[in-house]
């Protein structure tokens, strides 16, 4: 009886340790010198552990990555959902919008405004570096670009500028009414692509009217879009609330067969 009691205590002591075992690890900041943009950038990578083939794992590029880490703990959200088998493993690249040499300088305002050079940086510099460093081989069907506010505008722009590179995009409260109307006009005039979209809008003090109109237009044009409205404003209560939906949409859980 004493042996059984001791065994139960041992198992109970071990269980929290097992439950806390990470399924993904976040790297330190990695720096890249962009010839296209003419300056250095930095990023962090969340990579799932114990995966047999990186080709079977989708990849998310997150603009304003430093803010998603600080305000949404997005790395922990992803790792938890992988651990609980709510989603299939993904690789997440948190791209910092700040100058790595002076973090008080944020470049997002000019980077995210349909900046063709910023798009080229992803296609011609960042993605090739990641493929080499992490031995990745992805197609557009396995890549998503996402962001919030101006970062969401950037994701929408990538849908026009880089549809052959990113097959998925996610827009959380895209910018202002004025910017959404401009983006809507761009989509209206551009050839339709096969890009799939996820879009969220808050119903309180957000760009709700323009967002709804943009959604209706995209549906009419034939785009596949997962659209969600939440009872929040243009803030982190809004953006945090739909991260689980976004992840389930992009990388629904599927068991990976043993090889």
Short mmCIF file of C-alpha atoms in Angstrom, two decimals:
data_model
loop_
_atom_site.label_atom_id
_atom_site.label_comp_id
_atom_site.label_asym_id
_atom_site.label_seq_id
_atom_site.Cartn_x
_atom_site.Cartn_y
_atom_site.Cartn_z
CA UNK A 1 0.00 0.00 0.00
CA UNK A 2 2.85 2.34 0.90
CA UNK A 3 4.48 1.50 -2.46
CA UNK A 4 1.26 2.29 -4.33
CA UNK A 5 0.83 5.58 -2.47
CA UNK A 6 4.41 6.53 -3.25
CA UNK A 7 3.90 5.68 -6.94
CA UNK A 8 0.78 7.90 -7.09
CA UNK A 9 2.69 10.79 -5.52
CA UNK A 10 5.51 10.30 -8.01
CA UNK A 11 3.10 10.35 -10.98
CA UNK A 12 1.30 13.44 -9.68
CA UNK A 13 4.62 15.20 -9.21
CA UNK A 14 5.67 14.37 -12.77
CA UNK A 15 2.40 15.29 -14.51
CA UNK A 16 2.79 19.11 -14.39
CA UNK A 17 6.31 18.74 -15.80
CA UNK A 18 5.03 16.64 -18.69
CA UNK A 19 2.13 19.03 -19.33
CA UNK A 20 4.53 21.97 -19.49
CA UNK A 21 6.84 20.33 -22.00
CA UNK A 22 7.09 22.80 -24.91
CA UNK A 23 6.01 21.66 -28.37
CA UNK A 24 7.64 24.65 -30.07
CA UNK A 25 10.64 26.87 -29.33
CA UNK A 26 11.04 30.61 -30.00
CA UNK A 27 14.43 31.68 -31.31
CA UNK A 28 16.36 34.76 -30.27
CA UNK A 29 16.33 37.71 -32.66
CA UNK A 30 17.87 36.91 -36.03
CA UNK A 31 19.23 39.82 -38.05
CA UNK A 32 19.10 40.14 -41.83
CA UNK A 33 20.69 42.86 -43.95
CA UNK A 34 18.39 43.76 -46.82
CA UNK A 35 19.97 44.95 -50.05
CA UNK A 36 16.51 45.76 -51.42
CA UNK A 37 15.47 47.99 -48.51
CA UNK A 38 18.96 49.26 -47.71
CA UNK A 39 18.83 48.52 -43.98
CA UNK A 40 18.88 45.73 -41.39
CA UNK A 41 15.79 44.02 -40.01
CA UNK A 42 15.28 41.41 -37.31
CA UNK A 43 12.89 38.55 -36.73
CA UNK A 44 12.22 35.62 -34.40
CA UNK A 45 11.12 32.14 -35.41
CA UNK A 46 8.82 29.79 -33.53
CA UNK A 47 9.56 26.29 -34.81
CA UNK A 48 7.74 23.12 -33.71
CA UNK A 49 9.88 20.46 -32.11
CA UNK A 50 10.09 16.82 -33.12
CA UNK A 51 8.75 17.30 -36.65
CA UNK A 52 9.88 14.76 -39.23
CA UNK A 53 9.52 16.96 -42.31
CA UNK A 54 9.42 20.75 -42.51
CA UNK A 55 7.69 20.38 -45.87
CA UNK A 56 4.57 19.11 -44.09
CA UNK A 57 4.40 22.18 -41.82
CA UNK A 58 2.80 25.45 -42.88
CA UNK A 59 4.49 28.78 -42.19
CA UNK A 60 3.06 32.11 -40.96
CA UNK A 61 4.78 35.47 -41.44
CA UNK A 62 3.62 38.00 -38.83
CA UNK A 63 4.23 41.71 -39.35
CA UNK A 64 4.52 43.80 -36.17
CA UNK A 65 5.87 40.54 -34.79
CA UNK A 66 7.28 42.19 -31.68
CA UNK A 67 3.81 43.51 -30.76
CA UNK A 68 2.12 40.14 -31.28
CA UNK A 69 4.70 38.64 -28.93
CA UNK A 70 4.33 41.35 -26.28
CA UNK A 71 0.59 42.04 -26.31
CA UNK A 72 -0.89 38.73 -27.47
CA UNK A 73 1.78 36.22 -26.39
CA UNK A 74 1.11 34.76 -29.84
CA UNK A 75 4.01 32.34 -29.59
CA UNK A 76 2.43 30.81 -26.47
CA UNK A 77 -0.98 30.67 -28.15
CA UNK A 78 0.49 28.79 -31.11
CA UNK A 79 2.54 26.41 -28.94
CA UNK A 80 -0.47 25.65 -26.74
CA UNK A 81 -2.74 24.94 -29.69
CA UNK A 82 -0.13 22.62 -31.20
CA UNK A 83 0.28 20.82 -27.88
CA UNK A 84 -3.47 20.37 -27.46
CA UNK A 85 -3.80 19.22 -31.08
CA UNK A 86 -6.19 22.05 -31.93
CA UNK A 87 -4.03 22.83 -34.97
CA UNK A 88 -1.38 21.07 -37.00
CA UNK A 89 2.18 22.29 -36.28
CA UNK A 90 3.13 25.58 -37.92
CA UNK A 91 6.28 27.64 -38.16
CA UNK A 92 5.77 31.29 -37.19
CA UNK A 93 8.10 34.10 -38.25
CA UNK A 94 7.68 37.24 -36.14
CA UNK A 95 9.06 40.08 -38.27
CA UNK A 96 10.01 43.13 -36.21
CA UNK A 97 9.01 46.46 -37.75
CA UNK A 98 11.60 48.39 -35.73
CA UNK A 99 15.18 49.36 -36.55
CA UNK A 100 17.25 46.68 -34.75
CA UNK A 101 19.97 49.29 -34.11
CA UNK A 102 17.50 51.72 -32.50
CA UNK A 103 14.27 50.12 -31.28
CA UNK A 104 12.67 53.54 -30.76
CA UNK A 105 12.50 53.87 -34.57
CA UNK A 106 9.48 52.04 -35.98
CA UNK A 107 9.35 51.73 -39.77
CA UNK A 108 5.85 50.26 -40.07
CA UNK A 109 4.20 53.36 -41.51
CA UNK A 110 6.22 53.26 -44.72
CA UNK A 111 6.88 49.52 -44.81
CA UNK A 112 3.20 48.53 -44.73
CA UNK A 113 1.69 50.97 -47.25
CA UNK A 114 1.70 48.64 -50.27
CA UNK A 115 5.47 49.02 -50.37
CA UNK A 116 6.62 46.95 -53.36
CA UNK A 117 10.20 46.83 -52.07
CA UNK A 118 9.01 45.49 -48.71
CA UNK A 119 7.16 42.73 -50.60
CA UNK A 120 10.28 41.98 -52.65
CA UNK A 121 12.28 41.73 -49.42
CA UNK A 122 10.06 38.86 -48.30
CA UNK A 123 10.13 37.08 -51.64
CA UNK A 124 13.77 37.55 -52.60
CA UNK A 125 15.61 37.81 -49.27
CA UNK A 126 13.72 36.73 -46.15
CA UNK A 127 12.09 33.55 -47.49
CA UNK A 128 15.30 32.29 -49.19
CA UNK A 129 17.25 32.91 -45.96
CA UNK A 130 14.69 30.98 -43.90
CA UNK A 131 14.65 28.13 -46.41
CA UNK A 132 18.41 27.86 -46.17
CA UNK A 133 18.67 28.30 -42.39
CA UNK A 134 15.82 25.95 -41.46
CA UNK A 135 15.92 23.63 -44.48
CA UNK A 136 12.40 24.64 -45.56
CA UNK A 137 10.72 24.01 -48.88
CA UNK A 138 7.31 25.66 -49.03
CA UNK A 139 4.92 26.67 -51.79
CA UNK A 140 2.41 29.50 -51.74
CA UNK A 141 -0.26 27.05 -50.53
CA UNK A 142 1.69 26.63 -47.29
CA UNK A 143 2.48 30.31 -46.59
CA UNK A 144 0.43 33.03 -44.91
CA UNK A 145 1.14 36.72 -44.31
CA UNK A 146 -0.82 38.41 -41.50
CA UNK A 147 -1.00 41.67 -39.63
CA UNK A 148 -3.18 44.17 -37.81
CA UNK A 149 -4.24 47.70 -38.72
CA UNK A 150 -1.51 48.94 -41.12
CA UNK A 151 -0.07 45.42 -41.00
CA UNK A 152 -3.44 44.12 -42.18
CA UNK A 153 -3.31 46.61 -45.04
CA UNK A 154 0.13 45.21 -45.85
CA UNK A 155 -1.29 41.66 -45.90
CA UNK A 156 -4.00 42.82 -48.29
CA UNK A 157 -1.36 44.43 -50.51
CA UNK A 158 0.67 41.20 -50.54
CA UNK A 159 -2.43 39.49 -51.92
CA UNK A 160 -2.01 41.69 -55.00
CA UNK A 161 1.80 42.02 -55.08
CA UNK A 162 2.76 38.43 -54.18
CA UNK A 163 -0.11 36.00 -54.85
CA UNK A 164 2.41 33.49 -56.20
CA UNK A 165 4.34 33.64 -52.89
CA UNK A 166 1.58 33.80 -50.27
CA UNK A 167 -1.52 31.68 -50.83
CA UNK A 168 -3.11 32.86 -47.57
CA UNK A 169 -3.44 36.26 -45.95
CA UNK A 170 -5.03 37.45 -42.71
CA UNK A 171 -6.20 41.01 -42.09
CA UNK A 172 -7.12 42.10 -38.55
CA UNK A 173 -8.88 45.49 -38.64
CA UNK A 174 -7.21 46.73 -41.83
CA UNK A 175 -6.03 50.33 -41.29
CA UNK A 176 -8.48 53.23 -41.62
CA UNK A 177 -11.64 53.68 -43.70
CA UNK A 178 -9.63 55.69 -46.23
CA UNK A 179 -6.98 52.99 -46.62
CA UNK A 180 -9.56 50.19 -46.89
CA UNK A 181 -11.36 52.04 -49.68
CA UNK A 182 -8.07 52.43 -51.56
CA UNK A 183 -7.30 48.74 -51.07
CA UNK A 184 -10.80 47.83 -52.26
CA UNK A 185 -10.24 49.84 -55.45
CA UNK A 186 -6.91 48.08 -56.03
CA UNK A 187 -8.63 44.68 -55.74
CA UNK A 188 -11.41 45.81 -58.03
CA UNK A 189 -8.95 46.74 -60.76
CA UNK A 190 -6.52 43.81 -60.36
CA UNK A 191 -6.95 40.32 -61.86
CA UNK A 192 -8.40 37.89 -59.36
CA UNK A 193 -5.96 35.44 -57.81
CA UNK A 194 -6.44 32.20 -55.87
CA UNK A 195 -5.34 33.74 -52.56
CA UNK A 196 -7.49 32.77 -49.55
CA UNK A 197 -8.31 35.40 -46.92
CA UNK A 198 -9.15 35.72 -43.24
CA UNK A 199 -10.53 39.07 -42.09
CA UNK A 200 -11.73 40.45 -38.76
CA UNK A 201 -13.42 43.73 -37.90
CA UNK A 202 -14.47 45.21 -34.57
CA UNK A 203 -17.99 46.61 -34.20
CA UNK A 204 -17.03 49.36 -31.73
CA UNK A 205 -14.88 52.27 -32.87
CA UNK A 206 -13.27 50.24 -35.65
CA UNK A 207 -13.46 50.74 -39.42
CA UNK A 208 -16.60 48.60 -39.44
CA UNK A 209 -18.51 50.15 -42.35
CA UNK A 210 -15.55 50.17 -44.75
CA UNK A 211 -14.54 46.67 -43.63
CA UNK A 212 -18.02 45.29 -44.31
CA UNK A 213 -18.10 46.93 -47.73
CA UNK A 214 -14.67 45.49 -48.57
CA UNK A 215 -15.82 42.05 -47.47
CA UNK A 216 -18.93 42.23 -49.65
CA UNK A 217 -16.81 43.27 -52.63
CA UNK A 218 -14.34 40.41 -52.14
CA UNK A 219 -17.18 37.87 -51.93
CA UNK A 220 -18.73 39.31 -55.08
CA UNK A 221 -15.38 39.04 -56.86
CA UNK A 222 -15.23 35.35 -55.94
CA UNK A 223 -12.50 35.35 -53.28
CA UNK A 224 -12.61 32.67 -50.61
CA UNK A 225 -12.76 34.59 -47.32
CA UNK A 226 -13.38 33.71 -43.68
CA UNK A 227 -14.92 36.87 -42.19
CA UNK A 228 -15.55 37.62 -38.50
CA UNK A 229 -16.92 40.58 -36.54
CA UNK A 230 -16.16 40.93 -32.84
CA UNK A 231 -17.64 43.30 -30.20
CA UNK A 232 -14.44 45.25 -29.64
CA UNK A 233 -12.67 48.32 -30.96
CA UNK A 234 -9.40 48.90 -32.81
CA UNK A 235 -7.36 47.31 -30.03
CA UNK A 236 -5.77 44.15 -28.67
CA UNK A 237 -9.04 42.87 -27.14
CA UNK A 238 -10.23 42.66 -30.74
CA UNK A 239 -7.11 41.14 -32.25
CA UNK A 240 -6.39 38.60 -29.49
CA UNK A 241 -9.95 37.31 -29.59
CA UNK A 242 -9.70 35.83 -33.08
CA UNK A 243 -6.19 34.35 -33.09
CA UNK A 244 -7.47 30.85 -32.34
CA UNK A 245 -9.99 31.08 -35.19
CA UNK A 246 -7.26 32.30 -37.51
CA UNK A 247 -4.94 29.42 -36.62
CA UNK A 248 -7.67 26.78 -36.96
CA UNK A 249 -8.60 28.23 -40.36
CA UNK A 250 -5.03 28.22 -41.68
CA UNK A 251 -3.74 24.99 -40.17
CA UNK A 252 -6.60 22.68 -39.07
CA UNK A 253 -5.43 19.68 -37.10
CA UNK A 254 -4.45 16.65 -39.11
CA UNK A 255 -2.47 13.71 -37.78
CA UNK A 256 0.85 13.34 -39.57
CA UNK A 257 1.43 9.69 -40.54
CA UNK A 258 4.54 7.97 -39.26
CA UNK A 259 7.31 7.43 -41.79
#
